[in-house]
């Protein structure tokens, strides 16, 4: 597409779409509200259900009667609500071949509802572009003008077609017939017996030659179709990031359940031994009571860990779905262990920052906005020019002559030139000034956006490196704390320590283990942030018209 105006003709090529995505900030807390309509996602019928005797005894209702359905029937037969998996057993251990993060991400790509809604915005933008193409539609025109009463009785009928041209101007053709007794000053309205055929064209010679309101609206809407893509990519990045957060929260909840389960077993294993020692007089009864209290307390903590695990699984089901798009709540047998952490190479940061500048959708979205502003600027420059329109029209009457002079018989050719010049041109000059200011604002915004993208990559890298070191140190602390706890338990068995010291050492070990889980969770969350900063997730670009 090319457009311009007096002395400034700009080329507007069709934009080459590049892959880009945006950084999305995600709240780690699960605050999404599930509306009832989100649960009404699958209809199903129980084909194996057999009618009860009570139903068999009821007379059949006619087809035009409305049967009432109970709320229980609606819940059981209308809505496919995912079932919460059973709680893990006492000897719960993560699976070595559990649910992988890539499966969750694949599910987001395939069937996440909000991503589908974002993709549907392509249809919205394409429909808006189609609306602007309507300005170039052929138009059929018809009219009937009759004056059956009065001194001059006239009857006129008109039909015609008008074809707007993409290059500016229009073609027109039509047929008319005028009969009756016409006023002397309106004799041109009268035609020969078979009517008059007329055709011609109008061409702008100055203003509206390279760009006009119709073409400007079309070009803007074309860039609007392209502008949908970076928005879709940005939303995809956010959904993958949110799904990754939910996945790692679920894995961390499973790891904390393992900790709660193991510490509970340690207290339970001591109960029989302490009871035997109390019965034999080697320990005082309060020792048994204290251990029983410890068992009850740790059982409560395990129940808390189970609840957190189920809640994390439910949250994950919003992103983990089956082939039909229905949420799947993963069971305890699908919980994997934390994978091995990898330290990122510092030399990659500069390369990754440059890669992010190419991929991220903010830059491409700003580029499309700049092109739209260029169209506005050219349209404003076009408004500065005078209207100079050339109109050519040819007409020929046919049939029996209605006037003895036969002044309608000869072939007619008309050439007209219309000129209109805005003097102050304040509308055009004001628009030029406004658009120029917007372009300056956009240039400044683009500069800051590029700097922010680089900063986000470096910020995510710093967080990833820090989380990696923190997790490594936390693992060492766990080893030390567990070693101390084992030594204290051995001393207790040999009578060299008491239950209070054992409990404290085990509590320290539990706290260290939970901190290690939190550190790993932070590392993998930072990894999700780094993935988002680099815009690694992409959708195929829609091929426009």
Coordinates of C-alpha atoms in Angstrom, one line a residue:
X1 CA 0.0 0.0 0.0
X2 CA 1.3 3.4 -0.9
X3 CA 0.0 6.7 0.3
X4 CA 1.2 10.2 0.6
X5 CA 0.5 13.8 -0.1
X6 CA 1.9 17.0 -1.6
X7 CA 5.6 16.3 -1.8
X8 CA 5.6 13.6 0.9
X9 CA 4.6 10.2 -0.4
X10 CA 5.1 7.4 2.1
X11 CA 5.1 3.7 1.5
X12 CA 3.2 1.4 3.8
X13 CA 4.2 -2.2 3.2
X14 CA 2.3 -5.0 4.6
X15 CA 3.9 -5.7 8.0
X16 CA 6.0 -8.8 8.3
X17 CA 4.8 -10.5 11.4
X18 CA 7.5 -11.6 13.8
X19 CA 7.2 -13.8 16.8
X20 CA 6.9 -11.8 20.1
X21 CA 5.6 -12.1 23.5
X22 CA 5.2 -10.1 26.7
X23 CA 6.2 -10.4 30.3
X24 CA 3.2 -11.1 32.5
X25 CA 3.2 -10.4 36.3
X26 CA 1.3 -13.1 38.1
X27 CA 0.0 -13.1 41.7
X28 CA 1.2 -16.2 43.4
X29 CA -1.9 -16.5 45.6
X30 CA -4.8 -18.5 44.3
X31 CA -7.5 -15.8 44.1
X32 CA -9.3 -16.9 41.0
X33 CA -13.1 -17.2 41.5
X34 CA -14.8 -20.0 39.7
X35 CA -18.1 -18.8 38.4
X36 CA -20.9 -21.4 37.9
X37 CA -20.7 -21.0 34.1
X38 CA -17.1 -22.2 34.1
X39 CA -18.2 -25.5 35.7
X40 CA -21.0 -26.0 33.1
X41 CA -18.4 -27.2 30.6
X42 CA -19.6 -30.7 29.5
X43 CA -23.0 -32.3 29.1
X44 CA -23.3 -36.0 29.4
X45 CA -26.0 -38.6 29.6
X46 CA -25.9 -41.8 31.6
X47 CA -26.9 -44.3 28.9
X48 CA -26.6 -47.3 31.3
X49 CA -29.1 -45.9 33.8
X50 CA -32.3 -47.9 34.0
X51 CA -35.7 -46.5 34.9
X52 CA -36.9 -47.3 38.4
X53 CA -40.2 -49.1 39.0
X54 CA -41.7 -45.9 40.1
X55 CA -40.9 -44.3 36.8
X56 CA -42.2 -47.3 34.9
X57 CA -45.6 -46.9 36.6
X58 CA -45.9 -43.3 35.6
X59 CA -47.9 -42.6 32.4
X60 CA -45.8 -41.2 29.5
X61 CA -46.1 -37.5 29.1
X62 CA -47.0 -35.9 25.7
X63 CA -44.2 -34.2 23.8
X64 CA -45.6 -30.7 24.4
X65 CA -45.4 -31.0 28.2
X66 CA -42.5 -29.7 30.2
X67 CA -41.0 -32.0 32.8
X68 CA -39.4 -30.6 35.9
X69 CA -35.8 -31.6 36.7
X70 CA -34.6 -31.7 40.3
X71 CA -31.4 -30.0 41.4
X72 CA -29.9 -33.4 42.2
X73 CA -30.4 -34.6 38.7
X74 CA -28.8 -31.4 37.3
X75 CA -25.8 -31.9 39.5
X76 CA -25.4 -35.6 38.5
X77 CA -26.3 -35.6 34.9
X78 CA -25.7 -32.2 33.5
X79 CA -22.4 -30.9 34.8
X80 CA -19.1 -32.8 34.4
X81 CA -17.4 -31.8 37.7
X82 CA -13.9 -33.2 38.2
X83 CA -13.5 -35.5 41.2
X84 CA -11.0 -34.8 43.8
X85 CA -8.5 -37.7 44.0
X86 CA -8.2 -39.6 47.3
X87 CA -5.7 -38.6 49.9
X88 CA -2.3 -40.2 49.7
X89 CA -1.5 -43.2 51.9
X90 CA 0.8 -43.3 54.9
X91 CA 3.8 -44.4 52.9
X92 CA 3.5 -41.6 50.3
X93 CA 6.5 -41.1 48.0
X94 CA 6.7 -38.9 44.9
X95 CA 6.7 -40.8 41.6
X96 CA 9.8 -40.9 39.4
X97 CA 7.6 -40.8 36.3
X98 CA 5.0 -38.3 37.5
X99 CA 3.3 -35.5 35.7
X100 CA 5.8 -33.4 33.8
X101 CA 5.6 -29.6 33.4
X102 CA 5.6 -29.8 29.7
X103 CA 2.4 -31.8 29.8
X104 CA 0.8 -28.9 31.7
X105 CA 2.2 -26.3 29.2
X106 CA 0.9 -28.4 26.3
X107 CA -2.5 -28.5 27.9
X108 CA -2.5 -24.7 28.1
X109 CA -1.6 -24.5 24.4
X110 CA -4.4 -26.9 23.5
X111 CA -7.3 -26.2 25.6
X112 CA -7.0 -23.3 28.1
X113 CA -10.3 -21.4 27.7
X114 CA -8.8 -17.9 28.1
X115 CA -6.3 -18.6 25.4
X116 CA -9.1 -19.8 23.1
X117 CA -10.8 -16.5 23.9
X118 CA -7.7 -14.6 23.0
X119 CA -7.3 -16.5 19.7
X120 CA -10.9 -15.6 18.9
X121 CA -9.9 -12.0 18.9
X122 CA -8.5 -12.7 15.5
X123 CA -12.0 -13.1 14.2
X124 CA -13.0 -9.9 15.8
X125 CA -10.2 -7.9 14.2
X126 CA -10.8 -9.6 10.8
X127 CA -14.5 -8.7 11.0
X128 CA -13.6 -5.1 11.7
X129 CA -11.3 -5.1 8.7
X130 CA -14.1 -6.5 6.6
X131 CA -16.3 -3.7 7.7
X132 CA -13.8 -1.1 6.3
X133 CA -13.8 -3.1 3.0
X134 CA -17.5 -2.3 2.8
X135 CA -16.6 1.2 1.8
X136 CA -15.5 -0.2 -1.5
X137 CA -18.7 -2.2 -2.1
X138 CA -20.7 -1.6 -5.3
X139 CA -23.9 0.3 -4.6
X140 CA -27.2 -0.1 -6.4
X141 CA -29.3 3.0 -6.5
X142 CA -32.9 3.4 -7.6
X143 CA -35.5 6.2 -7.4
X144 CA -38.9 7.0 -8.7
X145 CA -40.1 10.7 -8.8
X146 CA -43.6 11.4 -10.0
X147 CA -45.8 14.5 -10.1
X148 CA -49.2 13.3 -11.2
X149 CA -51.0 16.5 -10.2
X150 CA -50.5 20.1 -11.3
X151 CA -50.0 21.9 -14.6
X152 CA -46.8 19.9 -15.3
X153 CA -47.3 16.2 -14.9
X154 CA -44.0 14.4 -14.9
X155 CA -42.9 10.8 -14.3
X156 CA -39.2 9.9 -13.7
X157 CA -37.5 6.5 -12.9
X158 CA -33.8 6.0 -12.2
X159 CA -31.6 2.9 -11.6
X160 CA -27.8 2.8 -11.4
X161 CA -24.6 1.3 -10.0
X162 CA -21.7 3.0 -8.4
X163 CA -18.3 1.4 -7.9
X164 CA -15.9 3.1 -5.6
X165 CA -12.3 2.8 -6.8
X166 CA -9.4 1.7 -4.5
X167 CA -7.2 4.3 -6.2
X168 CA -9.7 7.1 -5.4
X169 CA -12.8 8.3 -7.2
X170 CA -15.5 6.1 -8.6
X171 CA -17.2 4.6 -11.6
X172 CA -20.9 5.1 -12.2
X173 CA -23.5 3.8 -14.7
X174 CA -27.2 4.0 -14.9
X175 CA -30.5 4.2 -16.8
X176 CA -33.3 6.7 -16.5
X177 CA -36.6 7.4 -18.2
X178 CA -38.5 10.7 -18.0
X179 CA -42.0 11.1 -19.4
X180 CA -44.7 13.8 -19.2
X181 CA -45.0 17.5 -19.6
X182 CA -41.8 19.0 -18.2
X183 CA -41.1 22.6 -17.3
X184 CA -39.1 24.4 -19.9
X185 CA -36.2 24.9 -17.5
X186 CA -36.2 21.1 -16.7
X187 CA -36.2 19.8 -20.2
X188 CA -33.0 17.7 -19.5
X189 CA -35.1 15.5 -17.3
X190 CA -37.1 14.4 -20.3
X191 CA -35.8 11.4 -22.3
X192 CA -36.6 9.7 -25.6
X193 CA -39.2 6.9 -25.6
X194 CA -36.8 4.1 -24.5
X195 CA -34.9 6.2 -21.9
X196 CA -31.3 7.2 -21.5
X197 CA -28.2 5.3 -20.6
X198 CA -25.4 7.1 -18.8
X199 CA -21.9 6.1 -17.6
X200 CA -18.8 7.9 -16.4
X201 CA -16.2 8.3 -13.7
X202 CA -14.7 10.8 -11.2
X203 CA -11.0 11.0 -10.5
X204 CA -9.3 13.1 -7.7
X205 CA -6.4 15.0 -9.1
X206 CA -4.9 16.4 -5.9
X207 CA -6.5 15.6 -2.6
X208 CA -7.6 12.0 -2.0
X209 CA -5.4 10.8 -4.8
X210 CA -2.8 8.8 -2.8
X211 CA -4.8 8.4 0.4
X212 CA -8.4 9.1 1.5
X213 CA -10.6 8.3 4.5
X214 CA -11.7 4.9 3.1
X215 CA -8.2 3.7 2.4
X216 CA -6.8 5.1 5.6
X217 CA -9.5 3.2 7.6
X218 CA -8.7 0.0 5.7
X219 CA -5.0 0.3 6.3
X220 CA -5.5 1.0 10.0
X221 CA -7.8 -2.0 10.4
X222 CA -5.2 -4.1 8.5
X223 CA -2.6 -3.2 11.1
X224 CA -5.3 -3.8 13.7
X225 CA -5.5 -7.4 12.5
X226 CA -1.7 -7.7 12.9
X227 CA -1.8 -6.0 16.3
X228 CA -4.0 -8.9 17.7
X229 CA -1.0 -11.3 17.4
X230 CA 1.3 -9.7 20.0
X231 CA -1.6 -9.5 22.4
X232 CA -2.3 -13.2 21.9
X233 CA 1.4 -14.0 22.4
X234 CA 1.5 -11.9 25.6
X235 CA -1.5 -13.7 27.0
X236 CA 0.0 -17.1 26.2
X237 CA 3.1 -16.2 28.1
X238 CA 1.1 -15.2 31.1
X239 CA -1.0 -18.3 31.0
X240 CA 2.1 -20.6 30.8
X241 CA 3.7 -18.6 33.6
X242 CA 0.6 -19.0 35.8
X243 CA 0.4 -22.7 34.9
X244 CA 4.0 -23.2 35.8
X245 CA 3.5 -21.5 39.1
X246 CA 0.5 -23.8 39.9
X247 CA 2.5 -26.9 38.8
X248 CA 5.5 -26.1 41.1
X249 CA 3.2 -25.2 44.0
X250 CA 1.7 -28.6 43.6
X251 CA 5.1 -30.3 43.5
X252 CA 6.2 -28.4 46.5
X253 CA 3.0 -29.4 48.4
X254 CA 3.8 -33.0 47.7
X255 CA 7.4 -32.6 49.0
X256 CA 6.1 -31.0 52.2
X257 CA 3.6 -33.8 52.6
X258 CA 6.6 -36.3 52.5
X259 CA 8.3 -34.3 55.2
X260 CA 5.2 -34.3 57.4
X261 CA 4.7 -38.0 56.8
X262 CA 8.3 -38.9 57.7
X263 CA 8.4 -36.9 60.9
X264 CA 5.1 -38.4 62.0
X265 CA 6.4 -41.9 61.5
X266 CA 9.4 -41.1 63.7
X267 CA 7.1 -40.1 66.6
X268 CA 4.8 -43.1 66.0
X269 CA 7.8 -45.5 66.0
X270 CA 8.9 -44.2 69.4
X271 CA 5.6 -44.7 71.0
X272 CA 5.7 -48.4 71.6
X273 CA 9.3 -48.3 72.8
X274 CA 8.6 -45.4 75.2
X275 CA 5.5 -47.2 76.5
X276 CA 7.6 -50.3 77.1
X277 CA 10.2 -48.3 79.0
X278 CA 7.6 -46.6 81.1
X279 CA 6.0 -49.9 82.0
X280 CA 9.4 -51.3 83.0
X281 CA 10.1 -48.2 85.1
X282 CA 13.0 -46.9 83.0
X283 CA 11.1 -43.7 82.0
X284 CA 8.6 -41.5 83.7
X285 CA 5.0 -41.6 82.4
X286 CA 5.1 -37.9 81.3
X287 CA 7.6 -39.0 78.6
X288 CA 4.9 -41.2 77.0
X289 CA 2.4 -38.4 77.3
X290 CA 4.7 -35.9 75.7
X291 CA 5.4 -38.3 72.8
X292 CA 1.6 -39.0 72.3
X293 CA 1.1 -35.2 72.2
X294 CA 3.9 -35.0 69.6
X295 CA 2.1 -37.7 67.5
X296 CA -1.2 -35.8 67.7
X297 CA 0.5 -32.6 66.7
X298 CA 2.3 -34.1 63.8
X299 CA -0.8 -35.8 62.6
X300 CA -2.5 -32.4 62.5
X301 CA 0.4 -31.0 60.5
X302 CA 0.2 -34.0 58.1
X303 CA -3.5 -33.2 57.7
X304 CA -2.6 -29.6 56.9
X305 CA -0.1 -30.8 54.3
X306 CA -2.8 -33.0 52.7
X307 CA -5.2 -30.1 52.5
X308 CA -2.5 -27.9 50.9
X309 CA -1.8 -30.7 48.4
X310 CA -5.4 -31.1 47.4
X311 CA -5.9 -27.4 47.0
X312 CA -2.8 -27.1 44.9
X313 CA -4.0 -30.0 42.7
X314 CA -7.4 -28.2 42.2
X315 CA -5.7 -25.0 41.2
X316 CA -3.5 -26.9 38.8
X317 CA -6.6 -28.5 37.2
X318 CA -7.4 -25.1 35.7
X319 CA -4.3 -25.4 33.4
X320 CA -4.1 -29.2 33.2
X321 CA -6.9 -30.5 31.0
X322 CA -7.9 -33.6 29.0
X323 CA -8.2 -33.7 25.2
X324 CA -11.8 -32.4 25.3
X325 CA -10.7 -29.4 27.5
X326 CA -12.2 -30.6 30.8
X327 CA -10.1 -29.9 33.9
X328 CA -8.1 -32.8 35.4
X329 CA -7.2 -32.9 39.0
X330 CA -3.9 -34.8 39.2
X331 CA -3.7 -37.5 41.9
X332 CA -1.0 -38.1 44.5
X333 CA 0.5 -40.9 42.3
X334 CA 1.3 -38.3 39.6
X335 CA 3.4 -36.0 41.9
X336 CA 7.0 -36.0 40.7
X337 CA 10.1 -35.1 42.6
X338 CA 11.8 -31.8 42.1
X339 CA 14.1 -32.1 39.0
X340 CA 17.8 -31.4 39.2
X341 CA 18.5 -27.7 39.4
X342 CA 20.8 -26.2 36.7
X343 CA 22.9 -23.1 37.1
X344 CA 22.5 -20.7 34.2
X345 CA 25.6 -19.5 32.3
X346 CA 26.3 -15.8 33.0
X347 CA 27.7 -15.3 29.5
X348 CA 24.2 -16.1 28.1
X349 CA 22.5 -13.0 29.7
X350 CA 23.6 -10.5 27.0
X351 CA 22.6 -12.9 24.2
X352 CA 19.3 -13.6 26.0
X353 CA 18.5 -9.9 26.4
X354 CA 19.0 -9.3 22.7
X355 CA 16.9 -12.3 21.9
X356 CA 14.1 -11.0 24.2
X357 CA 14.1 -7.7 22.3
X358 CA 13.4 -9.7 19.1
X359 CA 10.7 -11.9 20.6
X360 CA 8.8 -9.8 23.0
X361 CA 5.5 -8.5 21.6
X362 CA 5.7 -5.0 23.2
X363 CA 8.2 -3.8 20.5
X364 CA 6.1 -5.2 17.6
X365 CA 2.9 -3.8 19.0
X366 CA 4.6 -0.3 19.3
X367 CA 5.8 -0.7 15.7
X368 CA 2.3 -1.4 14.5
X369 CA 1.0 1.6 16.4
X370 CA 3.7 3.7 14.8
X371 CA 2.5 2.6 11.3
X372 CA -1.0 3.6 12.2
X373 CA 0.2 7.0 13.3
X374 CA 2.1 7.3 9.9
X375 CA -1.3 6.7 8.2
X376 CA -2.9 9.4 10.3
X377 CA 0.0 11.8 9.5
X378 CA -0.4 11.1 5.7
X379 CA -4.1 11.6 6.0
X380 CA -3.6 14.9 7.7
X381 CA -1.2 16.0 5.0
X382 CA -3.7 15.0 2.4
X383 CA -6.3 17.3 4.0
X384 CA -4.0 20.2 3.4
X385 CA -4.4 19.8 -0.4
X386 CA -7.2 21.4 -2.5
X387 CA -10.0 19.3 -3.9
X388 CA -9.5 19.0 -7.6
X389 CA -11.9 16.4 -9.1
X390 CA -12.3 15.5 -12.7
X391 CA -15.7 14.0 -13.8
X392 CA -16.4 12.5 -17.2
X393 CA -19.9 11.4 -18.2
X394 CA -21.3 10.0 -21.4
X395 CA -25.1 9.7 -22.2
X396 CA -27.2 8.4 -25.0
X397 CA -31.0 8.4 -25.4
X398 CA -32.6 5.6 -27.4
X399 CA -36.1 5.0 -28.8
X400 CA -38.6 7.3 -30.5
X401 CA -37.8 11.0 -30.1
X402 CA -40.1 12.9 -27.8
X403 CA -39.3 16.3 -29.1
X404 CA -39.4 17.5 -32.8
X405 CA -36.0 19.1 -32.4
X406 CA -34.6 15.7 -31.4
X407 CA -32.2 17.4 -28.9
X408 CA -31.9 14.1 -27.0
X409 CA -30.9 12.0 -29.9
X410 CA -27.2 12.9 -30.3
X411 CA -24.5 11.2 -28.2
X412 CA -23.6 13.5 -25.2
X413 CA -20.2 13.8 -23.5
X414 CA -19.7 16.0 -20.4
X415 CA -16.3 16.9 -18.8
X416 CA -16.3 18.7 -15.5
X417 CA -13.6 20.0 -13.1
X418 CA -14.5 20.8 -9.5
X419 CA -12.1 22.7 -7.3
X420 CA -12.4 23.4 -3.6
X421 CA -9.6 24.9 -1.5
X422 CA -9.5 25.2 2.3
X423 CA -8.0 28.5 3.2
X424 CA -7.0 28.4 6.8
X425 CA -6.6 24.6 6.8
X426 CA -6.7 24.6 10.6
X427 CA -8.3 21.1 10.8
X428 CA -5.4 19.6 8.8
X429 CA -2.7 21.6 10.6
X430 CA -4.1 20.7 14.0
X431 CA -4.2 17.0 13.1
X432 CA -0.6 17.1 11.9
X433 CA 0.5 18.7 15.1
X434 CA -1.4 16.2 17.2
X435 CA -0.1 13.2 15.3
X436 CA 3.5 14.5 15.4
X437 CA 3.2 14.8 19.2
X438 CA 1.9 11.2 19.4
X439 CA 4.8 10.0 17.3
X440 CA 7.3 11.7 19.7
X441 CA 5.5 10.1 22.7
X442 CA 5.6 6.7 21.0
X443 CA 9.4 7.0 20.3
X444 CA 10.1 7.8 24.0
X445 CA 7.8 5.0 25.1
X446 CA 9.6 2.5 22.8
X447 CA 13.0 3.5 24.2
X448 CA 11.8 2.9 27.7
X449 CA 10.1 -0.4 26.8
X450 CA 13.4 -1.7 25.3
X451 CA 15.2 -0.7 28.4
X452 CA 12.6 -2.4 30.6
X453 CA 12.8 -5.6 28.6
X454 CA 16.6 -5.8 29.1
X455 CA 16.2 -5.0 32.8
X456 CA 13.5 -7.7 33.2
X457 CA 15.9 -10.3 31.6
X458 CA 18.7 -9.2 33.9
X459 CA 16.4 -9.1 36.9
X460 CA 15.1 -12.6 36.2
X461 CA 18.6 -13.9 35.8
X462 CA 19.7 -12.4 39.1
X463 CA 16.7 -14.0 40.8
X464 CA 17.4 -17.3 39.2
X465 CA 21.1 -17.3 40.2
X466 CA 20.2 -16.2 43.8
X467 CA 17.5 -18.8 44.1
X468 CA 19.9 -21.5 42.9
X469 CA 22.6 -20.6 45.5
X470 CA 19.9 -20.4 48.2
X471 CA 18.6 -23.8 47.3
X472 CA 22.0 -25.4 47.3
X473 CA 22.8 -23.9 50.8
X474 CA 19.4 -25.1 52.0
X475 CA 20.2 -28.6 50.9
X476 CA 23.4 -28.6 52.9
X477 CA 21.5 -27.3 55.9
X478 CA 19.1 -30.1 55.6
X479 CA 21.9 -32.6 55.6
X480 CA 23.4 -31.1 58.8
X481 CA 20.1 -30.9 60.6
X482 CA 19.1 -34.5 59.8
X483 CA 22.6 -35.7 60.9
X484 CA 22.1 -34.0 64.3
X485 CA 18.6 -35.4 64.6
X486 CA 19.9 -38.9 63.9
X487 CA 22.6 -38.5 66.5
X488 CA 20.1 -37.2 69.1
X489 CA 17.7 -40.1 68.5
X490 CA 20.6 -42.6 68.9
X491 CA 21.6 -40.9 72.2
X492 CA 17.9 -41.1 73.3
X493 CA 17.8 -44.8 72.6
X494 CA 21.0 -45.2 74.6
X495 CA 19.6 -43.2 77.5
X496 CA 22.0 -40.3 76.9
X497 CA 19.4 -37.8 75.9
X498 CA 15.8 -36.9 76.6
X499 CA 12.6 -36.5 74.4
X500 CA 12.8 -32.7 74.5
X501 CA 16.2 -32.6 72.9
X502 CA 15.1 -35.2 70.3
X503 CA 12.0 -33.2 69.5
X504 CA 13.9 -30.0 69.1
X505 CA 16.5 -31.6 66.8
X506 CA 13.7 -33.2 64.7
X507 CA 11.9 -29.8 64.6
X508 CA 15.0 -28.1 63.3
X509 CA 15.4 -30.8 60.7
X510 CA 11.8 -30.3 59.6
X511 CA 12.2 -26.6 59.4
X512 CA 15.4 -27.0 57.3
X513 CA 13.7 -29.5 55.0
X514 CA 10.7 -27.1 54.5
X515 CA 13.0 -24.2 53.8
X516 CA 14.8 -26.3 51.3
X517 CA 11.5 -27.1 49.5
X518 CA 10.6 -23.4 49.6
X519 CA 14.0 -22.6 48.1
X520 CA 13.6 -25.1 45.3
X521 CA 10.1 -23.7 44.7
X522 CA 11.5 -20.2 44.4
X523 CA 14.2 -21.4 42.0
X524 CA 11.6 -23.0 39.7
X525 CA 9.3 -20.0 39.9
X526 CA 12.3 -17.8 38.9
X527 CA 12.9 -20.2 36.1
X528 CA 9.3 -19.7 34.9
X529 CA 9.9 -15.9 35.2
X530 CA 13.1 -16.2 33.1
X531 CA 11.1 -18.2 30.5
X532 CA 8.5 -15.5 30.4
X533 CA 11.1 -12.7 30.1
X534 CA 12.7 -14.5 27.1
X535 CA 9.2 -15.0 25.5
X536 CA 10.0 -18.6 24.7
X537 CA 6.3 -19.6 24.3
X538 CA 5.0 -18.9 20.8
X539 CA 1.8 -19.6 18.9
X540 CA 1.7 -19.9 15.1
X541 CA 0.9 -16.5 13.5
X542 CA -2.5 -16.5 11.8
X543 CA -2.2 -16.0 8.1
X544 CA -4.3 -13.0 7.2
X545 CA -6.0 -12.1 4.0

